[in-house]
PDB file of C-alpha atoms in Angstrom:
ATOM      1  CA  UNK D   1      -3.856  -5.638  10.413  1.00  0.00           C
ATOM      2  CA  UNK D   2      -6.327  -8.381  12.301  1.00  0.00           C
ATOM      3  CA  UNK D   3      -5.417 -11.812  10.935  1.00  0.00           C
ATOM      4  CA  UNK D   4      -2.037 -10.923   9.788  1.00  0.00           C
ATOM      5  CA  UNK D   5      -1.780 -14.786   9.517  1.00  0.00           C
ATOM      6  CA  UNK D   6      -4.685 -14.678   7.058  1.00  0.00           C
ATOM      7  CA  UNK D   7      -3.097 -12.774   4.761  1.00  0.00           C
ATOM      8  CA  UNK D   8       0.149 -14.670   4.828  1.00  0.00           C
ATOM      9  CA  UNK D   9      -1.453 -17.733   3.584  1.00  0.00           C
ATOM     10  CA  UNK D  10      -3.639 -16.063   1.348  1.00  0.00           C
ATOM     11  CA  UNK D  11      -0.562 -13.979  -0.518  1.00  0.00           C
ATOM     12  CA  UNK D  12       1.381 -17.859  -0.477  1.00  0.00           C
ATOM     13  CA  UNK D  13      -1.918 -19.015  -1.911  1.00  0.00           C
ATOM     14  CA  UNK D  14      -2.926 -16.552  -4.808  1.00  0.00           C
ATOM     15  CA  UNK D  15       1.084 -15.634  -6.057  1.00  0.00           C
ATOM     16  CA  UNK D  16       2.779 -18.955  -5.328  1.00  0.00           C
ATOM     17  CA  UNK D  17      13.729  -7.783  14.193  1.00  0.00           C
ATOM     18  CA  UNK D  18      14.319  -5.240  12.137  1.00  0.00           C
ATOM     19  CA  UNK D  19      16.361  -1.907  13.642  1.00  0.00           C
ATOM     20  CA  UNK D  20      14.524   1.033  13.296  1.00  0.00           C
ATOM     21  CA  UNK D  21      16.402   4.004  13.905  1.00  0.00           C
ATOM     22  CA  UNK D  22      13.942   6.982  15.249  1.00  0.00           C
ATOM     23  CA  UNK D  23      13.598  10.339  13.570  1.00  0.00           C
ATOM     24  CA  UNK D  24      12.040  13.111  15.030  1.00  0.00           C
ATOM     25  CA  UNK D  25       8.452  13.197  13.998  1.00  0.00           C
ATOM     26  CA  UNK D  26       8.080  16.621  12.440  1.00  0.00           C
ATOM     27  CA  UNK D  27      11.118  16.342  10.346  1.00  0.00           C
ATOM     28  CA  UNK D  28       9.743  16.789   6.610  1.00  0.00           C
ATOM     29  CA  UNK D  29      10.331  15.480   3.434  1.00  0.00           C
ATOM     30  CA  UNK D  30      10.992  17.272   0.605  1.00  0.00           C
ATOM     31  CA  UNK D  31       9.247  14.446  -1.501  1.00  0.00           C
ATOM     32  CA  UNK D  32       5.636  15.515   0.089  1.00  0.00           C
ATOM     33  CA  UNK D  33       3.576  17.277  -2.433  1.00  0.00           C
ATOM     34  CA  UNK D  34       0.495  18.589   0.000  1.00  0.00           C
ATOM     35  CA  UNK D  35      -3.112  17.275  -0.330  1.00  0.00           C
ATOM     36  CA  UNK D  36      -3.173  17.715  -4.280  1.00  0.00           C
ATOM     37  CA  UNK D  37      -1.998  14.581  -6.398  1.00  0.00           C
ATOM     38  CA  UNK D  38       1.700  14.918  -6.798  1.00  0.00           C
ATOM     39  CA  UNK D  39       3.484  15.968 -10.020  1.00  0.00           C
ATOM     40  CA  UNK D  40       6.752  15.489 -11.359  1.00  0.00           C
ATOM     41  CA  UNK D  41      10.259  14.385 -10.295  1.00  0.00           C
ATOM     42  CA  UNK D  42      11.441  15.519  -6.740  1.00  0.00           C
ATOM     43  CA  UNK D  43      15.325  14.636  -5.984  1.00  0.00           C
ATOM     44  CA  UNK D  44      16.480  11.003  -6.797  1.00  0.00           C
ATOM     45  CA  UNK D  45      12.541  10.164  -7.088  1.00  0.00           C
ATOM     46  CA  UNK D  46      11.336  10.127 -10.893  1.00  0.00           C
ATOM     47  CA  UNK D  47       7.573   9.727 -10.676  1.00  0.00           C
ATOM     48  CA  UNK D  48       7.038   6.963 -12.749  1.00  0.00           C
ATOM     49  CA  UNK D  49       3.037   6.489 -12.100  1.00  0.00           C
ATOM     50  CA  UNK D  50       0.144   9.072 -10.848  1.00  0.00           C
ATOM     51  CA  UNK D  51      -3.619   8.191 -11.000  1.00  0.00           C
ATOM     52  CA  UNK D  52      -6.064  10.616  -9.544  1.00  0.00           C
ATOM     53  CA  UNK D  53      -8.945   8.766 -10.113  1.00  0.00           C
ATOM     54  CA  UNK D  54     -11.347  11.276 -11.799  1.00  0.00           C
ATOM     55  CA  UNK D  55     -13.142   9.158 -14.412  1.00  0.00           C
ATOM     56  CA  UNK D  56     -16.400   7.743 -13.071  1.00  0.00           C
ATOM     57  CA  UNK D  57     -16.411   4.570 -12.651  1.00  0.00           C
ATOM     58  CA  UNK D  58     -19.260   1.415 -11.756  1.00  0.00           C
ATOM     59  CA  UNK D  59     -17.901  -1.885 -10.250  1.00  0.00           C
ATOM     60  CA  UNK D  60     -18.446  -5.352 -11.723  1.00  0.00           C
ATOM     61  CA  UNK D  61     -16.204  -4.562 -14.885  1.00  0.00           C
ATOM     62  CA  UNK D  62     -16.147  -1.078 -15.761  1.00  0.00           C
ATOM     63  CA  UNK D  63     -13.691  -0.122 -12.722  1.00  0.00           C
ATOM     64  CA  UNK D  64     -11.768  -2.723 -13.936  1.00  0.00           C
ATOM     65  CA  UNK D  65     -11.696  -1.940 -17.426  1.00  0.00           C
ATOM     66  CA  UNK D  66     -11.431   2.111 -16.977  1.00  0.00           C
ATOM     67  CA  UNK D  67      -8.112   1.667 -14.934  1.00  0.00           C
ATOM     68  CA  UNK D  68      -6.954  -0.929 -16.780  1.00  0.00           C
ATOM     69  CA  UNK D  69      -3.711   1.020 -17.082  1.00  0.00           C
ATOM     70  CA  UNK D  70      -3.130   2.212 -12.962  1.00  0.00           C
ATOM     71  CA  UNK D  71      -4.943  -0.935 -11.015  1.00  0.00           C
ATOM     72  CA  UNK D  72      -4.051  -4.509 -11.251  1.00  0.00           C
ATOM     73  CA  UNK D  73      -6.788  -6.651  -9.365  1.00  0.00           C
ATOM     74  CA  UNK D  74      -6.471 -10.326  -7.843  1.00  0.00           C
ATOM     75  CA  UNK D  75      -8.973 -12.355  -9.490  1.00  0.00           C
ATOM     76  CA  UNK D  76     -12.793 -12.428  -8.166  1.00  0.00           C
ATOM     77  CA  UNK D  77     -12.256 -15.494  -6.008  1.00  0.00           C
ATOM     78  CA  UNK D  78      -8.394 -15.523  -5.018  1.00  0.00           C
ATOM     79  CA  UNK D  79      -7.528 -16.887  -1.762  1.00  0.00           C
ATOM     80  CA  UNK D  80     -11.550 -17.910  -1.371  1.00  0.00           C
ATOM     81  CA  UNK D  81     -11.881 -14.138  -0.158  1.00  0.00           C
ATOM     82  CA  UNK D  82     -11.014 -11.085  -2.394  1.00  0.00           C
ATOM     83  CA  UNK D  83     -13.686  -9.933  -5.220  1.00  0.00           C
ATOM     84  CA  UNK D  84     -12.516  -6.793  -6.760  1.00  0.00           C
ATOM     85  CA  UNK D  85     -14.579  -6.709  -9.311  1.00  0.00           C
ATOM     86  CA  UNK D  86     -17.727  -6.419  -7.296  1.00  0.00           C
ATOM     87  CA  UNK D  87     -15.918  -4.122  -4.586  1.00  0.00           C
ATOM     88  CA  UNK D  88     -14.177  -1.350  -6.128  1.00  0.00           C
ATOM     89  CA  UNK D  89     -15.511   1.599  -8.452  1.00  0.00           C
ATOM     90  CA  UNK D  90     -14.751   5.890  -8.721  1.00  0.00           C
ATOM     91  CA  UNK D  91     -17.044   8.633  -7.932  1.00  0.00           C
ATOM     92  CA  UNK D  92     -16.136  12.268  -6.732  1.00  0.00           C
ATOM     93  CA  UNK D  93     -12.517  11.575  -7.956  1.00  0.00           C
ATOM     94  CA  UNK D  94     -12.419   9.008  -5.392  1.00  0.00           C
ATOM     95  CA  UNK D  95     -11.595   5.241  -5.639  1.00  0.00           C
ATOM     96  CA  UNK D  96     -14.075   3.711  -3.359  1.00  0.00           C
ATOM     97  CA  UNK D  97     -13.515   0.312  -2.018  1.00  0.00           C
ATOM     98  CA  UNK D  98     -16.783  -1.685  -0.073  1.00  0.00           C
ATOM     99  CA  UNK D  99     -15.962  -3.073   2.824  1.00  0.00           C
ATOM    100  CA  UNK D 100     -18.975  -5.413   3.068  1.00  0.00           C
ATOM    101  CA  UNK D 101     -17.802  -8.136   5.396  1.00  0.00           C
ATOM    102  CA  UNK D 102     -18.283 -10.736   2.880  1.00  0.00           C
ATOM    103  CA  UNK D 103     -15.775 -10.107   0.074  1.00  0.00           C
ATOM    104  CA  UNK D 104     -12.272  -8.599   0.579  1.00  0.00           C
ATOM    105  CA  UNK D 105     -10.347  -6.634  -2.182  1.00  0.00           C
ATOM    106  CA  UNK D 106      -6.728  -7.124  -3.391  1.00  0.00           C
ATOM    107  CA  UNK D 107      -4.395  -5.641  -6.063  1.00  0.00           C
ATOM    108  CA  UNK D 108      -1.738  -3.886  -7.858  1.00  0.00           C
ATOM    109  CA  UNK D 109      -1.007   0.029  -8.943  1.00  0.00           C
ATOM    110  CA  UNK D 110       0.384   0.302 -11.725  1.00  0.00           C
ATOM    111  CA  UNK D 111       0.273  -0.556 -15.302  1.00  0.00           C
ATOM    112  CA  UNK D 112       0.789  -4.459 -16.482  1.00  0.00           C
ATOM    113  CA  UNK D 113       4.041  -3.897 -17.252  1.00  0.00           C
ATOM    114  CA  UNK D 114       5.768  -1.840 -15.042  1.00  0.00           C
ATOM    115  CA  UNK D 115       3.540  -2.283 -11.901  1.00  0.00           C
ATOM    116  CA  UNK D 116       6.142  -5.401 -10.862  1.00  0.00           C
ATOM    117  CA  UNK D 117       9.306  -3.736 -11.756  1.00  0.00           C
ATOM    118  CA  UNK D 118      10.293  -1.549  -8.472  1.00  0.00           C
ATOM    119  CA  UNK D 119      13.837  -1.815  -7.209  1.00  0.00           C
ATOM    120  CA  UNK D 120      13.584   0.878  -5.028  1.00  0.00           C
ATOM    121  CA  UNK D 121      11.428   4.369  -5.158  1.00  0.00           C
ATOM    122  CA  UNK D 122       8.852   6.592  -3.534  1.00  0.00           C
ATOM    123  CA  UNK D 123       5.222   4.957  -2.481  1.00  0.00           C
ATOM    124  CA  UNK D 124       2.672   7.098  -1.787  1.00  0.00           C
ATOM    125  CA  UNK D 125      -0.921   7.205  -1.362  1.00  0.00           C
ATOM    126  CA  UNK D 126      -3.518   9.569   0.257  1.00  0.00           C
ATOM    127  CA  UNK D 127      -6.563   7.566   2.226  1.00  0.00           C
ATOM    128  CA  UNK D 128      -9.111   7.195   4.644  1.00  0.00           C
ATOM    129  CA  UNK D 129     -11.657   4.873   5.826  1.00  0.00           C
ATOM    130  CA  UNK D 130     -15.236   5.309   6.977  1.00  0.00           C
ATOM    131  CA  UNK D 131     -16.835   2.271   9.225  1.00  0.00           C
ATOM    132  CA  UNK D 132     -14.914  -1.313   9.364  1.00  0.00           C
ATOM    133  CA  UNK D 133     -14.783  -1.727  12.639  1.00  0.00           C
ATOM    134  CA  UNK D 134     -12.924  -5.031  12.554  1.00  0.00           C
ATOM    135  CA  UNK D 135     -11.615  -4.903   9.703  1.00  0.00           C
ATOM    136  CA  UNK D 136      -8.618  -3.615   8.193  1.00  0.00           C
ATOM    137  CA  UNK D 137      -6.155  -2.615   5.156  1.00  0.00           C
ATOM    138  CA  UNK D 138      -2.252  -3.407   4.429  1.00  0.00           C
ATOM    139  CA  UNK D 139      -1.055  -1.820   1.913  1.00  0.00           C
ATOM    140  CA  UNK D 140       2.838  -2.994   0.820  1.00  0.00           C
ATOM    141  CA  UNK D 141       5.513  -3.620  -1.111  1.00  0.00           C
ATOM    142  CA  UNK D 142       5.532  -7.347  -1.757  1.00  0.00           C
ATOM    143  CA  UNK D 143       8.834  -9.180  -3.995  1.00  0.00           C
ATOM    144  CA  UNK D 144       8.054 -10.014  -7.951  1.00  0.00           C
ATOM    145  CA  UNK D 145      10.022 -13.184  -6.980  1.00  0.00           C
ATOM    146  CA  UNK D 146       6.944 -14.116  -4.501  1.00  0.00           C
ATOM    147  CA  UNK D 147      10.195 -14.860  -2.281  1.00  0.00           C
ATOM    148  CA  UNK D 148       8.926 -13.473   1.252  1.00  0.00           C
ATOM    149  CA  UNK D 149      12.754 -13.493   2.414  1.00  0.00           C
ATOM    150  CA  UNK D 150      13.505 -10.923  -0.591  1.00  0.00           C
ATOM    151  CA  UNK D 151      11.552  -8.276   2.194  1.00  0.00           C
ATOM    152  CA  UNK D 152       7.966  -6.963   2.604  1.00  0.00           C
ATOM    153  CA  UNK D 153       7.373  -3.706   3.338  1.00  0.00           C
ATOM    154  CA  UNK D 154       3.734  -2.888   4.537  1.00  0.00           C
ATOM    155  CA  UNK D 155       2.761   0.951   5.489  1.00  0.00           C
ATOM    156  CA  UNK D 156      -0.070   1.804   6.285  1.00  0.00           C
ATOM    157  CA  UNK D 157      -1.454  -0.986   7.593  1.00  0.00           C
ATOM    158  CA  UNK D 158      -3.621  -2.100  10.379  1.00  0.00           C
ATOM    159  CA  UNK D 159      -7.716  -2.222  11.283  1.00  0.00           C
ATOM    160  CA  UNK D 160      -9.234   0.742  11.233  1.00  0.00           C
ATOM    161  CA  UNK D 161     -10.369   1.471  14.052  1.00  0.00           C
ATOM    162  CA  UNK D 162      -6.554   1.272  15.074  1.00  0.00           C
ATOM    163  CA  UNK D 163      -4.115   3.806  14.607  1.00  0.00           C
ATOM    164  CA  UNK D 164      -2.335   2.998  10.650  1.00  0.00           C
ATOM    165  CA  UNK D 165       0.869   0.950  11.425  1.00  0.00           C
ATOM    166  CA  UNK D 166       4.110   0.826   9.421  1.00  0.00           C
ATOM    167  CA  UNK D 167       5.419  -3.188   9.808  1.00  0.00           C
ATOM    168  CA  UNK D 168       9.267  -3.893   8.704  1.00  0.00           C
ATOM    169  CA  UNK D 169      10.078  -7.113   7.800  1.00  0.00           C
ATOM    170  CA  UNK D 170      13.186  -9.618   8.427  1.00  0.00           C
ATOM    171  CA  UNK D 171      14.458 -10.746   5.603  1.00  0.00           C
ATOM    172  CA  UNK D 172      16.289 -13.542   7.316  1.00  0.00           C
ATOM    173  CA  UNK D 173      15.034 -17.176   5.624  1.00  0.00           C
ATOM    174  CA  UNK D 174      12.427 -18.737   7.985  1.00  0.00           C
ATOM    175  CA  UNK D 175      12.074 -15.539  10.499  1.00  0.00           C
ATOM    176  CA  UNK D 176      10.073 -13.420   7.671  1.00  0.00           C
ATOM    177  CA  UNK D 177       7.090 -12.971   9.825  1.00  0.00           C
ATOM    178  CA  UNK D 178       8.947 -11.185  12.473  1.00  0.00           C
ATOM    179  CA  UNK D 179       8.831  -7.268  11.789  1.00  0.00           C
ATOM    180  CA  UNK D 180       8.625  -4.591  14.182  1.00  0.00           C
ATOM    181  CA  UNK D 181       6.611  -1.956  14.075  1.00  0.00           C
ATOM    182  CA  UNK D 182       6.364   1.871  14.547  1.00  0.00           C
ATOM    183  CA  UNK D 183       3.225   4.020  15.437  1.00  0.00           C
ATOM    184  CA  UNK D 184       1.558   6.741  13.106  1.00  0.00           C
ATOM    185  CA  UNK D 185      -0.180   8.294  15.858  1.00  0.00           C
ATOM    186  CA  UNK D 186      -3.348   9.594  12.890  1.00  0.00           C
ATOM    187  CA  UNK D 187      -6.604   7.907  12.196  1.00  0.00           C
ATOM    188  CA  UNK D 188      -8.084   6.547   9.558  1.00  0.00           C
ATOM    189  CA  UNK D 189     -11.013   8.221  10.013  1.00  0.00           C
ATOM    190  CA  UNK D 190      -9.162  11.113   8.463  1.00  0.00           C
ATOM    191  CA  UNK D 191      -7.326  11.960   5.347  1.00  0.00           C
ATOM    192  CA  UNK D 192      -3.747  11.203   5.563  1.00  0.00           C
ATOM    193  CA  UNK D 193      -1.152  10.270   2.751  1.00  0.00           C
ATOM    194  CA  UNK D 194       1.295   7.629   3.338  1.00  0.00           C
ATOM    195  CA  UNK D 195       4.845   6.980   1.896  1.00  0.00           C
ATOM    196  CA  UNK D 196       7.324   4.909   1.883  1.00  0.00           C
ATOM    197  CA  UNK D 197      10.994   6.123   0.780  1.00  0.00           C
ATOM    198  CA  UNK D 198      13.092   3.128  -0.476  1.00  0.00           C
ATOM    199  CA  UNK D 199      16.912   3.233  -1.321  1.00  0.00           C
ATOM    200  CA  UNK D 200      17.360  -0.359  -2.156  1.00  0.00           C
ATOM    201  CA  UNK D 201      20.046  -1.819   0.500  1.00  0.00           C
ATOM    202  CA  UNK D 202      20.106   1.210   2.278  1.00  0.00           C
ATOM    203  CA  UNK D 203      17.212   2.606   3.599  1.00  0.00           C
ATOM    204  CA  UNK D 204      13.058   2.582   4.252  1.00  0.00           C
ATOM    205  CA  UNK D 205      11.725   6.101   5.537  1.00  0.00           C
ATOM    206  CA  UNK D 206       8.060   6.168   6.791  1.00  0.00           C
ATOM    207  CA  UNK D 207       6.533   9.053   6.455  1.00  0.00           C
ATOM    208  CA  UNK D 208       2.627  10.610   6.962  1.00  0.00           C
ATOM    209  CA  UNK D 209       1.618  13.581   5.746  1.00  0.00           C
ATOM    210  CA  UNK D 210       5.766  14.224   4.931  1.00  0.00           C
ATOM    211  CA  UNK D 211       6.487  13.945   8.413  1.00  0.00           C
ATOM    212  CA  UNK D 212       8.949  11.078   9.059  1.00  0.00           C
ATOM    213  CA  UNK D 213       7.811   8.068  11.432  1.00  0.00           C
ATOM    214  CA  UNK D 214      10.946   6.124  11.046  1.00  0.00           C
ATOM    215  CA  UNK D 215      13.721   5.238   9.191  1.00  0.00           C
ATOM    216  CA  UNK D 216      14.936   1.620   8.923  1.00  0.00           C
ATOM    217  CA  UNK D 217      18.736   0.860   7.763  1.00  0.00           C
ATOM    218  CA  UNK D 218      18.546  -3.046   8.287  1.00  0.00           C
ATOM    219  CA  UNK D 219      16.402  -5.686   6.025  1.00  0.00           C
ATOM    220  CA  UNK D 220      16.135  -3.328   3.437  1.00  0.00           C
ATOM    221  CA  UNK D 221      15.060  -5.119   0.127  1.00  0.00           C
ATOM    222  CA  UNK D 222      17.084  -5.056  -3.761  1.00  0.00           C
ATOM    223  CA  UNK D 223      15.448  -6.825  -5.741  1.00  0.00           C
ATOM    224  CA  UNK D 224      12.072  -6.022  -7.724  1.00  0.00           C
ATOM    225  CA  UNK D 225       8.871  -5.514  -5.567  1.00  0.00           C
ATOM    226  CA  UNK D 226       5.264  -4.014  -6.604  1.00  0.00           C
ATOM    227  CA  UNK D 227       3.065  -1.764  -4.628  1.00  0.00           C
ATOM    228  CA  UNK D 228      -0.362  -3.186  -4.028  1.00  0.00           C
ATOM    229  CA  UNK D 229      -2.588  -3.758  -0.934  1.00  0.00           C
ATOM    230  CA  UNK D 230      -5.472  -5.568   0.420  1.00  0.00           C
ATOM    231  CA  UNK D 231      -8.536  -5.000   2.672  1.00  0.00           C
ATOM    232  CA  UNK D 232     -10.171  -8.565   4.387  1.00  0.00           C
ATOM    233  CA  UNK D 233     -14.066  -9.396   4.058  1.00  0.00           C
ATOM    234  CA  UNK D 234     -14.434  -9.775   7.180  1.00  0.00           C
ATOM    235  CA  UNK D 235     -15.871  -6.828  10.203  1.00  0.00           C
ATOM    236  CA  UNK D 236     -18.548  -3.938   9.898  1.00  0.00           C
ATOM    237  CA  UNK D 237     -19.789  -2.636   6.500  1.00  0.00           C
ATOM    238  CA  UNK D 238     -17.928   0.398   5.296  1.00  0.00           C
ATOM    239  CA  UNK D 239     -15.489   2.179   2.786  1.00  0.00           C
ATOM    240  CA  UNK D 240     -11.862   2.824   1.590  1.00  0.00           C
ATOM    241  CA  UNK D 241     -11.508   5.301   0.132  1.00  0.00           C
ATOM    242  CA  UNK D 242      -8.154   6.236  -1.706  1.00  0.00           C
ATOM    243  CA  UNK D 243      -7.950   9.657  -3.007  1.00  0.00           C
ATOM    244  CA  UNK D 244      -4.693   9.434  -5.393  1.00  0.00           C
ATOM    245  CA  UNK D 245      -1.841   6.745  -5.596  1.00  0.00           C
ATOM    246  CA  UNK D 246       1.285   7.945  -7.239  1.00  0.00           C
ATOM    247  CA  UNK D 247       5.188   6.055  -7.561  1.00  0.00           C
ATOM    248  CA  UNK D 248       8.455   7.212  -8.339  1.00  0.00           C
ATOM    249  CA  UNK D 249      11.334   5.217  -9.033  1.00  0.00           C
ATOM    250  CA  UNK D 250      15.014   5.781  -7.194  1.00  0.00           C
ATOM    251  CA  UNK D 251      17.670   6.726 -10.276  1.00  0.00           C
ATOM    252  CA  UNK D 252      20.265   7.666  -6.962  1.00  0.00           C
TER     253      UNK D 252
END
């Protein structure tokens, strides 16, 4: 994503080379559940969290207060840059995030509670962006501890007029912002979902539209993590727009 920096000292403000080892795109996942919002368990994934987004929604508040159980947001104001109150409503069964070029957008899926309490588990969410030249989205698993060495996993991520990105991490103390990356080869100016596959100490599989990217068997994070992302406020007007967002927890 442009200003990766930004968002480094933005995450350090507001909370406190890998080996990738190629797979044949076009191998599928059984874990990939079509165009529909997924439902129910699917191998060592229990699905933990699903949110379709079907109740209509306004922004400043009722967003907000609607999803109160499925979306976390930063504060209006963190980091000087993200208001998600004033950015982010539901229409058409859509979450729709403004990409204004004044305010960004940051925050959590999940509920309160459980939203910070992955060790490990299926990430997936179906989206697509319309205008934003310039600008961009991460979306990622970042550590509970706020410990950047404890791994960060971001997929997809990148601006969107860019192909979506998946970034892996090192997880050695001090080399953090080294990660290498592998192609999706989609747009974003098409509907796409994303996942991540996480074995905790084992394994990270990247996957679009259940086809695997890559696989990563190095710097793989075991400790607690949530799934969240962030768009910047800066680049051409547009929209996010995220169709459904569902996680699954590994129970091996």
């Amino acid at each position: 994503m442009h200003k990766r920096t930004t968002k480094r000292a933005t995450l350090a403000a507001v909370l406190l080379s890998a080996a990738l080892i190629a797979v044949p795109l076009g191998q599928g996942s059984a874990a990939f559940a079509g165009t529909s919002a997924p439902r129910g368990n699917v191998g060592s994934f229990q699905q933990q969290f699903v949110e379709n987004f079907s109740t209509t929604a306004s922004a400043k508040g009722q967003f907000a207060k609607t999803y109160a159980k499925s979306w976390q947001p930063y504060p209006d104001g963190s980091g000087g840059m993200y208001s998600a109150g004033t950015q982010v409503s539901s229409h058409d069964g859509l979450m729709d995030v403004v990409l204004d070029g004044k305010n960004g957008t940051a925050g959590t899926f999940g509920t309160p509670t459980d939203a910070w309490t992955h060790v490990g588990g299926k990430f997936s969410v179906r989206a697509k962006a319309t205008g934003g030249t310039g600008n961009g989205a991460a979306f990622m698993l970042w550590p509970t501890s706020d410990k950047w060495s404890d791994g960060e996993i971001d997929f997809p991520e990148g601006n969107f007029e860019s192909t979506p990105m998946a970034f892996h991490h090192s997880m050695t103390p001090g080399n953090e912002a080294s990660a290498t990356s592998a192609s999706t080869g989609v747009s974003w100016r098409s509907w796409h979902t994303y996942s991540v596959e996480w074995i905790p100490g084992k394994s990270v599989t990247y996957l679009v539209d259940g086809k695997v990217v890559q696989k990563v068997t190095k710097d793989v994070p075991k400790t607690a993590h949530r799934y969240m992302f962030q768009v910047g406020n800066w680049g051409a007007t547009g929209h996010l727009f995220i169709d459904w967002v569902s996680t699954y927890d590994y129970v091996g």
